[in-house]
Coordinates of C-alpha atoms and ligand atoms in Angstrom, one line a residue:
X1 CA 0.3 0.0 0.3
X2 CA 1.0 3.8 -0.8
X3 CA 2.2 4.9 2.6
X4 CA 0.4 8.4 1.6
X5 CA -2.8 6.3 1.5
X6 CA -2.8 5.7 5.1
X7 CA -6.3 6.5 6.7
X8 CA -6.2 10.0 8.3
X9 CA -8.6 9.8 11.2
X10 CA -10.6 7.8 13.4
X11 CA -13.7 7.3 11.7
X12 CA -16.4 9.9 12.8
X13 CA -19.6 8.2 14.2
X14 CA -21.2 11.3 12.5
X15 CA -20.7 13.6 9.5
X16 CA -22.1 16.2 7.3
X17 CA -21.7 14.2 4.4
X18 CA -20.8 10.8 4.2
X19 CA -19.0 10.1 -0.1
X20 CA -18.5 6.6 -1.0
X21 CA -15.7 6.3 -3.5
X22 CA -12.0 7.4 -3.5
X23 CA -11.5 8.0 -7.6
X24 CA -11.5 11.5 -9.1
X25 CA -15.0 12.2 -8.4
X26 CA -15.4 11.2 -4.7
X27 CA -11.9 13.3 -4.5
X28 CA -12.8 16.0 -6.2
X29 CA -16.5 16.3 -3.9
X30 CA -14.1 15.9 -0.9
X31 CA -11.9 17.9 -1.9
X32 CA -14.5 21.4 -3.1
X33 CA -16.0 20.6 0.2
X34 CA -13.1 20.5 2.8
X35 CA -12.0 24.0 0.8
X36 CA -15.7 25.3 1.2
X37 CA -15.0 24.5 5.3
X38 CA -17.9 21.6 5.1
X39 CA -16.7 18.1 7.2
X40 CA -16.9 15.3 5.3
X41 CA -15.7 11.5 5.3
X42 CA -14.8 10.1 2.2
X43 CA -14.7 5.8 2.6
X44 CA -12.8 3.8 0.0
X45 CA -12.2 0.2 -0.6
X46 CA -9.0 0.3 -2.0
X47 CA -5.8 1.2 -0.6
X48 CA -5.7 4.5 -3.6
X49 CA -3.3 3.2 -5.2
X50 CA -4.4 4.2 -9.4
X51 CA -3.4 0.9 -11.4
X52 CA -5.6 1.7 -14.2
X53 CA -4.2 4.6 -16.4
X54 CA -7.7 5.5 -17.4
X55 CA -8.0 9.2 -17.6
X56 CA -5.2 11.3 -19.2
X57 CA -7.1 14.2 -21.1
X58 CA -7.5 16.5 -18.7
X59 CA -10.4 19.0 -19.6
X60 CA -10.0 23.2 -19.5
X61 CA -13.2 23.0 -17.5
X62 CA -11.2 20.5 -15.0
X63 CA -8.5 22.9 -15.0
X64 CA -10.4 25.2 -14.4
X65 CA -11.3 23.8 -11.3
X66 CA -8.3 22.9 -10.0
X67 CA -7.1 26.6 -10.3
X68 CA -10.5 27.5 -7.9
X69 CA -8.7 24.5 -5.7
X70 CA -5.0 25.9 -6.0
X71 CA -4.1 22.6 -8.2
X72 CA -3.2 24.0 -11.6
X73 CA 0.2 24.1 -11.7
X74 CA 0.8 20.8 -10.2
X75 CA -1.7 19.1 -13.0
X76 CA -0.3 21.4 -15.4
X77 CA 3.7 20.6 -14.7
X78 CA 3.7 17.3 -13.1
X79 CA 6.7 16.1 -15.3
X80 CA 4.7 15.5 -18.7
X81 CA 7.8 16.9 -21.6
X82 CA 5.9 20.1 -22.5
X83 CA 7.8 20.4 -26.0
X84 CA 6.4 16.9 -26.7
X85 CA 3.6 17.1 -29.4
X86 CA -0.2 16.2 -29.0
X87 CA -0.3 15.3 -33.2
X88 CA -3.2 12.2 -33.9
X89 CA -1.9 9.9 -36.4
X90 CA -3.4 7.3 -38.3
X91 CA -1.2 3.9 -39.4
X92 CA -1.3 0.9 -39.9
X93 CA 1.4 0.4 -37.2
X94 CA 4.4 2.3 -35.9
X95 CA 7.0 0.5 -38.7
X96 CA 4.1 1.0 -41.3
X97 CA 2.4 3.2 -43.2
X98 CA 1.0 6.6 -42.5
X99 CA -2.9 7.4 -43.2
X100 CA -3.3 10.4 -41.8
X101 CA -2.1 13.4 -39.1
X102 CA -4.1 15.9 -37.2
X103 CA -1.3 17.9 -36.3
X104 CA -1.6 19.3 -32.6
X105 CA 1.6 21.4 -30.6
X106 CA 3.0 20.5 -28.0
X107 CA 1.6 22.0 -24.3
X108 CA 4.3 24.8 -24.1
X109 CA 3.0 25.8 -27.9
X110 CA -0.3 26.0 -27.1
X111 CA -1.8 29.3 -27.8
X112 CA -3.8 31.2 -24.9
X113 CA -7.2 30.8 -25.1
X114 CA -9.5 34.0 -24.9
X115 CA -12.0 32.1 -23.4
X116 CA -10.2 30.9 -20.0
X117 CA -7.2 31.4 -18.2
X118 CA -6.8 28.3 -18.6
X119 CA -5.7 25.6 -21.3
X120 CA -6.4 21.0 -21.3
X121 CA -3.7 18.9 -19.4
X122 CA -2.5 16.1 -20.0
X123 CA -2.6 14.3 -16.9
X124 CA -3.7 10.7 -16.2
X125 CA -5.0 9.4 -14.2
X126 CA -2.4 7.7 -11.9
X127 CA -0.9 11.6 -11.7
X128 CA -4.5 13.2 -11.5
X129 CA -5.7 11.3 -8.4
X130 CA -3.2 11.6 -6.0
X131 CA -2.7 14.9 -6.2
X132 CA -6.7 15.7 -5.5
X133 CA -5.8 12.7 -2.4
X134 CA -3.0 14.9 -1.0
X135 CA -5.0 18.2 -1.1
X136 CA -7.7 16.7 0.1
X137 CA -5.6 15.2 3.4
X138 CA -4.3 19.1 3.8
X139 CA -7.8 19.8 5.3
X140 CA -8.2 18.5 8.9
X141 CA -12.0 18.7 8.6
X142 CA -12.1 16.0 5.9
X143 CA -11.3 12.1 6.7
X144 CA -10.3 9.9 4.0
X145 CA -10.7 6.5 4.7
X146 CA -9.1 3.7 2.5
X147 CA -9.8 -0.2 2.9
X148 CA -13.4 1.1 3.6
X149 CA -16.2 -0.8 2.1
X150 CA -19.9 0.8 1.8
X151 CA -22.2 -2.5 2.1
X152 CA -25.7 -0.5 2.7
X153 CA -27.3 2.1 3.9
X154 CA -30.5 3.2 5.5
X155 CA -32.2 6.8 5.3
X156 CA -34.0 7.5 8.6
X157 CA -35.5 11.0 7.0
X158 CA -33.9 13.1 9.2
X159 CA -30.5 11.7 8.1
X160 CA -28.6 8.5 6.7
X161 CA -27.1 5.6 8.4
X162 CA -24.4 3.7 6.9
X163 CA -22.6 0.3 6.9
X164 CA -19.1 0.4 6.4
X165 CA -16.9 -3.2 6.7
X166 CA -13.2 -3.0 7.0
X167 CA -11.3 -4.8 4.4
X168 CA -8.3 -5.4 6.7
X169 CA -10.5 -6.3 9.8
X170 CA -13.7 -7.3 8.1
X171 CA -15.1 -5.6 11.7
X172 CA -18.2 -3.6 10.6
X173 CA -18.6 -0.3 11.7
X174 CA -21.9 2.7 10.9
X175 CA -21.3 6.1 10.6
X176 CA -24.8 8.6 10.2
X177 CA -24.6 10.9 8.2
X178 CA -26.9 14.0 6.6
X179 CA -26.0 13.1 3.5
X180 CA -24.5 10.2 1.7
X181 CA -23.3 10.4 -1.7
X182 CA -22.4 7.5 -3.9
X183 CA -18.8 8.4 -6.2
X184 CA -18.8 4.5 -6.3
X185 CA -18.2 4.1 -10.6
X186 CA -20.4 2.4 -13.0
X187 CA -20.7 -1.0 -10.5
X188 CA -21.8 1.7 -7.6
X189 CA -23.6 -0.1 -4.2
X190 CA -25.1 3.3 -3.8
X191 CA -27.2 3.1 -7.1
X192 CA -28.2 -0.4 -7.2
X193 CA -29.8 -0.2 -3.3
X194 CA -31.6 3.1 -4.5
X195 CA -32.9 1.2 -7.6
X196 CA -31.6 3.4 -10.4
X197 CA -31.6 1.8 -13.7
X198 CA -29.9 3.1 -16.7
X199 CA -30.3 3.6 -20.1
X200 CA -28.6 3.9 -23.1
X201 CA -26.6 1.8 -25.6
X202 CA -25.1 -0.5 -22.9
X203 CA -22.1 -2.3 -23.7
X204 CA -20.2 -1.1 -26.4
X205 CA -17.1 -3.4 -27.0
X206 CA -15.0 -5.7 -24.7
X207 CA -11.4 -3.1 -24.5
X208 CA -8.1 -4.1 -23.2
X209 CA -5.3 -1.3 -22.3
X210 CA -1.8 -2.8 -22.3
X211 CA 0.5 -0.4 -20.0
X212 CA 4.0 -1.4 -21.2
X213 CA 7.4 0.5 -21.3
X214 CA 10.0 1.1 -24.3
X215 CA 11.8 4.0 -23.8
X216 CA 12.2 6.5 -26.3
X217 CA 9.9 4.7 -28.6
X218 CA 9.7 7.2 -31.1
X219 CA 13.6 6.8 -32.1
X220 CA 12.1 3.1 -33.3
X221 CA 10.2 4.6 -35.7
X222 CA 9.5 7.1 -38.4
X223 CA 6.4 8.7 -37.8
X224 CA 7.5 11.0 -34.8
X225 CA 6.4 11.9 -30.9
X226 CA 2.3 12.5 -30.7
X227 CA 0.1 12.3 -28.4
X228 CA -1.8 9.3 -30.3
X229 CA -1.3 6.7 -33.1
X230 CA -4.5 5.4 -34.0
X231 CA -3.5 1.6 -35.5
X232 CA -5.6 0.7 -38.7
X233 CA -5.7 -3.1 -39.8
X234 CA -8.0 -4.7 -42.3
X235 CA -10.4 -5.1 -39.4
X236 CA -10.6 -1.4 -38.6
X237 CA -9.4 1.0 -36.6
X238 CA -8.3 -1.9 -33.8
X239 CA -6.1 0.0 -31.1
X240 CA -4.2 3.3 -29.9
X241 CA -1.1 4.2 -28.7
X242 CA -0.8 7.1 -25.9
X243 CA 2.0 8.1 -24.2
X244 CA 1.6 8.5 -20.4
X245 CA 4.4 9.7 -19.0
X246 CA 5.9 10.8 -22.6
X247 CA 9.8 9.3 -21.8
X248 CA 9.0 5.4 -21.4
X249 CA 5.7 4.7 -20.2
X250 CA 2.7 4.0 -22.9
X251 CA -0.9 2.6 -23.2
X252 CA -2.2 0.9 -26.3
X253 CA -5.8 0.7 -26.0
X254 CA -7.4 -2.3 -27.7
X255 CA -10.6 -2.1 -29.3
X256 CA -12.2 -5.6 -29.0
X257 CA -16.1 -6.8 -30.6
X258 CA -19.3 -7.5 -28.5
X259 CA -18.0 -11.5 -28.1
X260 CA -14.6 -10.7 -27.7
X261 CA -13.1 -13.1 -25.6
X262 CA -10.2 -11.8 -23.5
X263 CA -8.7 -14.7 -22.7
X264 CA -7.9 -14.8 -26.6
X265 CA -6.1 -11.4 -26.1
X266 CA -1.8 -12.1 -26.1
X267 CA -1.3 -8.6 -25.3
X268 CA 2.6 -8.9 -26.6
X269 CA 1.3 -9.9 -29.3
X270 CA -1.2 -7.2 -30.3
X271 CA 2.2 -4.9 -29.4
X272 CA 4.2 -6.0 -31.5
X273 CA 1.4 -6.0 -34.5
X274 CA 0.8 -1.8 -33.1
X275 CA 5.0 -1.2 -32.7
X276 CA 6.4 -3.5 -34.9
X277 CA 8.1 -7.0 -34.1
X278 CA 12.0 -5.8 -33.6
X279 CA 10.4 -3.2 -31.3
X280 CA 11.9 -3.8 -27.4
X281 CA 8.9 -3.5 -25.1
X282 CA 8.1 -4.4 -21.3
X283 CA 4.7 -4.9 -20.7
X284 CA 3.4 -3.4 -16.9
X285 CA -0.4 -4.0 -16.8
X286 CA -2.8 -5.6 -19.1
X287 CA -6.4 -4.6 -18.2
X288 CA -10.0 -5.6 -19.4
X289 CA -13.0 -3.2 -19.3
X290 CA -16.6 -2.7 -21.2
X291 CA -17.2 0.0 -23.3
X292 CA -20.4 1.7 -22.3
X293 CA -23.3 4.2 -23.1
X294 CA -25.5 4.8 -20.2
X295 CA -27.2 7.2 -18.2
X296 CA -28.9 7.0 -14.9
X297 CA -32.6 7.8 -15.0
X298 CA -32.4 9.5 -11.4
X299 CA -29.6 11.0 -9.8
X300 CA -30.6 11.5 -6.4
X301 CA -33.3 10.3 -4.0
X302 CA -33.8 11.9 -0.4
X303 CA -30.7 12.2 1.5
X304 CA -29.1 10.7 -0.9
X305 CA -27.3 11.7 -4.4
X306 CA -25.1 10.2 -7.3
X307 CA -22.0 11.3 -9.1
X308 CA -19.2 10.1 -11.7
X309 CA -19.3 6.6 -13.3
X310 CA -22.3 5.8 -10.6
X311 CA -24.5 7.8 -13.1
X312 CA -23.0 8.2 -16.1
X313 CA -20.8 5.9 -18.2
X314 CA -19.2 6.9 -22.0
X315 CA -16.9 5.9 -24.2
X316 CA -13.2 7.0 -23.3
X317 CA -13.5 8.5 -26.9
X318 CA -12.9 12.5 -26.4
X319 CA -11.9 12.3 -23.2
X320 CA -15.0 13.4 -21.3
X321 CA -16.6 10.5 -18.8
X322 CA -13.9 12.3 -15.0
X323 CA -14.3 15.8 -16.5
X324 CA -18.2 15.2 -16.7
X325 CA -18.0 13.7 -12.8
X326 CA -16.2 16.6 -11.7
X327 CA -18.7 19.1 -12.8
X328 CA -21.1 16.7 -10.9
X329 CA -19.1 17.2 -7.7
X330 CA -18.8 20.7 -8.5
X331 CA -22.5 21.7 -8.6
X332 CA -22.9 19.7 -5.6
X333 CA -20.2 20.5 -3.8
X334 CA -21.4 24.3 -2.9
X335 CA -25.0 23.1 -2.5
X336 CA -23.8 20.8 -0.1
X337 CA -21.8 23.7 1.7
X338 CA -25.1 26.1 1.4
X339 CA -27.4 23.4 3.9
X340 CA -23.8 23.3 5.8
X341 CA -23.7 26.8 6.4
X342 CA -28.0 26.7 7.2
X343 CA -28.7 29.4 4.3
X344 CA -30.0 26.9 1.8
X345 CA -33.5 26.8 0.9
X346 CA -35.5 23.2 1.6
X347 CA -35.1 22.6 -2.5
X348 CA -31.4 23.6 -3.2
X349 CA -30.3 20.3 -3.6
X350 CA -33.1 19.1 -5.5
X351 CA -31.9 21.0 -8.0
X352 CA -28.8 18.7 -8.4
X353 CA -30.6 16.5 -10.9
X354 CA -32.7 18.9 -12.9
X355 CA -29.0 20.8 -13.7
X356 CA -26.5 17.6 -13.9
X357 CA -28.3 14.9 -15.8
X358 CA -28.6 16.5 -18.9
X359 CA -25.2 17.6 -18.2
X360 CA -24.6 13.3 -18.3
X361 CA -27.0 13.1 -21.7
X362 CA -24.8 15.8 -23.3
X363 CA -21.7 14.2 -23.1
X364 CA -22.6 10.8 -22.8
X365 CA -24.1 11.3 -26.4
X366 CA -21.0 13.4 -27.7
X367 CA -18.9 10.5 -26.7
X368 CA -21.0 8.0 -28.8
X369 CA -20.6 9.7 -31.6
X370 CA -16.7 10.5 -30.8
X371 CA -16.6 6.6 -31.0
X372 CA -18.8 6.5 -34.0
X373 CA -16.3 8.2 -36.2
X374 CA -13.3 6.9 -35.2
X375 CA -13.9 3.6 -37.7
X376 CA -13.9 1.3 -34.7
X377 CA -13.6 -2.0 -36.3
X378 CA -15.6 -1.6 -40.0
X379 CA -13.5 -3.2 -42.2
X380 CA -11.0 -1.6 -44.7
X381 CA -9.7 -3.9 -47.1
X382 CA -6.0 -3.2 -48.7
X383 CA -5.2 -0.9 -46.0
X384 CA -2.2 -2.9 -45.7
X385 CA -1.9 -4.1 -49.3
X386 CA 1.5 -3.1 -50.9
X387 CA -0.3 -2.1 -54.1
X388 CA -1.5 0.8 -56.1
X389 CA -5.1 0.0 -54.8
X390 CA -3.4 -0.9 -51.3
X391 CA -1.8 3.1 -52.1
X392 CA -5.9 4.5 -52.9
X393 CA -7.2 3.0 -49.9
X394 CA -4.7 4.2 -47.1
X395 CA -4.8 8.2 -48.7
X396 CA -8.7 8.2 -48.7
X397 CA -8.8 6.5 -45.3
X398 CA -6.5 8.8 -44.2
X399 CA -8.2 12.3 -45.0
X400 CA -11.6 10.7 -43.7
X401 CA -10.7 9.7 -40.6
X402 CA -8.8 13.2 -40.0
X403 CA -11.4 15.0 -40.9
X404 CA -13.8 13.2 -39.3
X405 CA -12.1 13.2 -35.9
X406 CA -10.7 17.0 -36.1
X407 CA -13.8 18.1 -34.0
X408 CA -13.1 15.8 -30.9
X409 CA -9.4 16.4 -30.4
X410 CA -9.0 20.0 -31.7
X411 CA -10.2 21.1 -28.5
X412 CA -13.4 21.1 -28.7
X413 CA -14.5 24.3 -26.6
X414 CA -18.0 24.2 -26.3
X415 CA -18.1 20.7 -25.1
X416 CA -16.2 21.2 -21.8
X417 CA -17.8 24.8 -21.8
X418 CA -21.0 25.5 -23.3
X419 CA -23.2 23.6 -20.9
X420 CA -25.7 25.6 -19.4
X421 CA -28.3 25.0 -16.8
X422 CA -31.5 25.7 -18.7
X423 CA -34.7 25.5 -17.3
X424 CA -32.5 24.7 -13.5
X425 CA -35.0 25.6 -10.6
X426 CA -32.6 27.8 -9.0
X427 CA -31.9 30.0 -12.7
X428 CA -33.5 33.0 -13.1
X429 CA -34.4 33.3 -16.9
X430 CA -33.3 35.8 -18.9
X431 CA -35.4 34.5 -22.7
X432 CA -34.6 32.0 -24.4
X433 CA -30.5 30.8 -24.8
X434 CA -28.5 31.0 -27.7
X435 CA -28.3 27.8 -30.0
X436 CA -24.9 25.6 -29.3
X437 CA -23.3 25.8 -32.5
X438 CA -22.8 22.4 -34.6
X439 CA -19.0 22.6 -34.5
X440 CA -17.7 21.4 -30.7
X441 CA -15.2 23.7 -31.4
X442 CA -16.5 27.3 -31.5
X443 CA -17.5 28.6 -28.1
X444 CA -18.8 31.8 -27.7
X445 CA -18.9 33.3 -23.7
X446 CA -22.2 34.2 -22.5
X447 CA -23.7 35.7 -19.1
X448 CA -26.9 34.5 -20.1
X449 CA -28.3 32.7 -16.7
X450 CA -27.5 29.0 -16.6
X451 CA -23.9 29.3 -18.7
X452 CA -20.5 29.6 -17.1
X453 CA -19.4 33.2 -16.4
X454 CA -17.4 34.4 -19.0
X455 CA -13.9 35.2 -18.4
X456 CA -11.4 38.4 -18.8
X457 CA -8.6 39.0 -17.5
X458 CA -8.7 41.5 -15.0
X459 CA -5.9 44.5 -14.6
X460 CA -4.5 43.1 -11.6
X461 CA -3.6 40.1 -13.7
X462 CA -6.1 37.9 -12.1
X463 CA -9.0 36.6 -14.3
X464 CA -12.7 37.2 -13.5
X465 CA -12.6 33.5 -12.6
X466 CA -10.9 34.2 -9.8
X467 CA -13.5 36.3 -8.3
X468 CA -15.8 33.2 -7.8
X469 CA -16.0 30.6 -5.6
X470 CA -17.2 30.6 -2.2
X471 CA -19.7 33.5 -2.0
X472 CA -22.8 34.5 -4.6
X473 CA -20.9 37.4 -6.6
X474 CA -22.3 40.5 -8.1
X475 CA -20.6 41.8 -10.4
X476 CA -21.5 46.1 -11.5
X477 CA -20.4 47.3 -14.4
X478 CA -20.0 51.0 -15.3
X479 CA -23.5 53.0 -15.2
X480 CA -25.1 49.9 -13.3
X481 CA -27.5 51.0 -10.0
X482 CA -27.5 49.8 -6.6
X483 CA -27.1 47.0 -6.1
X484 CA -28.5 47.7 -2.5
X485 CA -31.8 45.7 -3.1
X486 CA -29.6 42.2 -4.0
X487 CA -27.4 42.8 -1.2
X488 CA -30.3 43.4 1.4
X489 CA -32.3 41.0 0.1
X490 CA -28.7 38.5 0.4
X491 CA -27.7 39.4 4.0
X492 CA -31.7 39.0 5.3
X493 CA -31.5 35.4 4.1
X494 CA -27.7 35.1 4.9
X495 CA -26.8 34.4 1.8
X496 CA -22.5 34.8 1.0
X497 CA -22.5 37.5 -1.6
X498 CA -19.6 39.7 -2.4
X499 CA -20.1 42.4 -4.7
X500 CA -17.1 43.2 -7.4
X501 CA -17.2 46.7 -9.6
X502 CA -15.3 46.2 -12.9
X503 CA -14.8 49.5 -14.6
X504 CA -13.5 47.8 -18.0
X505 CA -15.8 48.5 -21.0
X506 CA -14.4 45.1 -22.9
X507 CA -15.6 43.3 -19.7
X508 CA -18.8 45.1 -19.8
X509 CA -19.5 44.4 -23.1
X510 CA -18.6 40.6 -22.6
X511 CA -21.2 40.2 -19.9
X512 CA -23.7 42.1 -21.4
X513 CA -26.1 43.7 -19.0
X514 CA -24.9 46.1 -15.8
X515 CA -25.7 44.0 -13.2
X516 CA -24.7 39.4 -13.4
X517 CA -25.1 37.6 -10.6
X518 CA -22.6 34.1 -10.8
X519 CA -23.0 31.8 -8.5
X520 CA -20.5 30.1 -6.3
X521 CA -19.6 27.4 -9.0
X522 CA -19.3 30.0 -11.5
X523 CA -22.7 29.6 -13.0
X524 CA -24.3 32.9 -13.9
X525 CA -27.7 32.8 -11.5
X526 CA -29.6 36.0 -12.7
X527 CA -28.6 39.1 -14.7
X528 CA -30.3 43.1 -15.3
X529 CA -29.6 46.4 -15.6
X530 CA -31.5 47.4 -12.6
X531 CA -32.5 45.0 -9.8
X532 CA -35.6 43.2 -9.8
X533 CA -38.8 43.9 -8.3
X534 CA -38.4 42.2 -5.7
X535 CA -34.9 40.8 -4.5
X536 CA -35.9 38.9 -2.1
X537 CA -38.1 36.6 -4.5
X538 CA -35.1 36.6 -6.8
X539 CA -32.7 35.5 -3.8
X540 CA -35.1 32.7 -2.3
X541 CA -35.8 31.6 -5.9
X542 CA -31.4 31.3 -6.0
X543 CA -31.2 29.4 -2.9
X544 CA -34.1 26.8 -3.5
X545 CA -36.7 27.9 -1.8
X546 CA -39.6 26.2 -3.6
X547 CA -39.9 23.1 -5.0
X548 CA -38.9 21.6 -8.2
X549 CA -41.4 21.1 -10.4
X550 CA -41.2 17.4 -11.7
X551 CA -41.5 18.4 -15.4
X552 CA -38.1 20.2 -14.5
X553 CA -36.4 17.3 -13.3
X554 CA -34.9 16.4 -17.0
X555 CA -35.9 12.7 -16.6
X556 CA -39.2 12.9 -17.6
X557 CA -38.7 15.4 -20.7
X558 CA -35.0 13.7 -21.8
X559 CA -33.5 10.5 -23.4
X560 CA -30.2 9.4 -23.4
X561 CA -29.2 8.4 -26.9
X562 CA -30.7 7.0 -30.0
X563 CA -31.2 3.1 -29.1
X564 CA -32.1 2.4 -25.7
X565 CA -30.9 -0.5 -23.3
X566 CA -30.5 -1.1 -19.9
X567 CA -27.6 -2.3 -17.7
Ligands
FAD1 C1 -9.1 3.6 -20.9 C2 -9.9 4.7 -20.4 C3 -9.9 6.0 -20.9 C4 -10.3 7.2 -20.4 N1 -9.8 8.3 -20.8 C5 -10.4 9.5 -19.8 C6 -10.1 10.8 -20.5 O1 -9.2 10.7 -21.3 N2 -10.8 12.0 -19.9 C7 -11.3 12.1 -19.1 O2 -12.2 12.3 -18.9 N3 -12.4 10.1 -18.3 C8 -11.6 9.3 -18.8 N4 -12.4 8.1 -18.8 C9 -12.9 7.7 -17.4 C10 -12.6 7.8 -16.5 O3 -11.7 7.1 -16.2 C11 -14.1 7.9 -15.3 O4 -15.3 8.7 -16.3 C12 -13.7 8.0 -14.3 O5 -12.5 7.3 -13.2 C13 -15.0 8.0 -13.2 O6 -14.8 8.1 -12.2 P1 -15.4 7.9 -10.7 O7 -14.8 8.5 -9.3 O8 -16.7 8.4 -10.9 O9 -15.5 6.8 -11.1 P2 -14.1 5.6 -10.8 O10 -13.2 5.8 -11.3 O11 -14.4 4.6 -11.1 O12 -13.7 5.1 -8.8 C14 -15.3 4.7 -7.9 C15 -14.4 4.6 -6.4 O13 -15.3 3.6 -5.7 C16 -14.7 2.6 -4.9 N5 -16.1 1.9 -4.9 C17 -16.5 1.4 -5.4 N6 -16.9 0.1 -4.7 C18 -17.2 1.0 -3.6 C19 -17.6 0.3 -2.2 N7 -18.6 -0.3 -2.4 N8 -17.0 0.9 -0.8 C20 -16.0 1.8 -1.6 N9 -15.6 2.4 -2.3 C21 -16.2 2.0 -3.3 C22 -14.0 2.2 -6.0 O14 -12.8 1.2 -5.8 C23 -13.3 3.4 -6.9 O15 -12.0 3.7 -6.2 C24 -11.6 6.7 -19.1 C25 -11.9 5.8 -19.2 C26 -10.9 4.5 -19.6 C27 -11.6 3.2 -18.8

């Protein structure tokens, strides 16, 4: 066991929030709560070591969250060489033909984005999760308990009593929590006990990861360094190869079929096929996983919530799974904090599902489209032939694959930043939202309620995003009327509110209104050129005083994917 992951403190008998699962989503929730001074307990059945190389692509919104938590620099600069180009290359094998290429810059050459103070990062989960855990440990009011399996819960109305099993001693313990959050992945025990079903395309294929060492692999072939080599054979794209640490550690991801028998996969054989028969390698780990596309019917019931893969699981194509889960944690974090701090309305937590479930559906469907564009196991006869016909097939396929995949791989900003909480019961609407672009690379910032509040640089070198976090933030632009009514209403209800005066005309134009009220998670709650006629009604809406109407719950109106199946 990793010494750093030893248990921290005794398990308290009671806690405001019990989190089940110490993957990235549970850790992010513990971190967000720790950062907001909310005591919580996280239980994880494993020892915290990440053995499978799952997530590599850390999305731009995730890096923005990390910036808020003070860990963005660690996530961006953990040791991956910043001059390693991230080209996507389609090849028949590293020692075979190159079919096409989507050029992508190295980390140091990515031009800053106008729309964010941050960018994408390449931070594999075996680096990312420990950064989250190390930061969580700094909060004395957060308990991280490894080797502790959640077995069941009992919702007593006023609180939840959970039964936990110490995996080392077999001893059973109970803990009483005001809220329980299941971040326990696709096999979620919490979800199963709630009886929620998952729907979508279901199982797509058997997939396999081979982590292997091959120092300076790029020196053994003529394709150069790249962020991803897609390996295409006569059976179509059958694998992708990705650098893990930019030095000697790599991951080969092999696509099987629905009926592939895992016992028939020989990792060494597949590696030789992908990187060339004469290239030396050492297999570090071989793992089997199932590619799925599913979203849960419900995200919450009573005092119990679900987040991350426990409620949405998608093909990793486009790198959206964990990034979507972190959005769940951030949405839930400030709402649980508001309840703990005593200013939430009785229905604030009910807004979690109608805000996050549509995002889960959106991201799962986009990941599915990415997977389909990829051409996994769609036969390509003659692609390896050394004939004029083979040459023609390679040229045509290379062009097609490069065109089809560039949306997903060339910074799909709208996918990561453009989701909005349309129809949320705790957002004051302001007319119809602008339509989303067809091309997911195009993202336009807007202060429309429900959207992520825009980024702009402030004269002191901070981003506008740095103004948001613990409290509501009311931005006042030149010519704005008094913020007095909103400030008084917030004070009357105990809602923490900062008022920030911004004089830069460019930022004023970007924000579109003279007064813009931003929630602690950085989404716009309300905007106007004058305070609302009754500021108390507004503040009560934003803190969840009114019950959520069933039609606004997202699950009634929306379904995931075209094909239905269930898990
Ligand atoms: C090959 C691959 C590549 C991927 N690449 C990307 C990518 O580039 N970008 C991206 O955003 N996503 C990616 N993903 C998806 C990403 O890995 C998942 O979405 C993410 O790990 C989900 O995090 P989670 O915390 O919800 O669940 P998990 O990571 O599954 O963590 C759940 C945790 O709960 C614990 N647990 C389960 N049951 C119990 C219990 N009863 N008691 C206590 N603990 C329990 C488990 O031990 C586990 O640690 C990829 C996935 C795969 C398979």
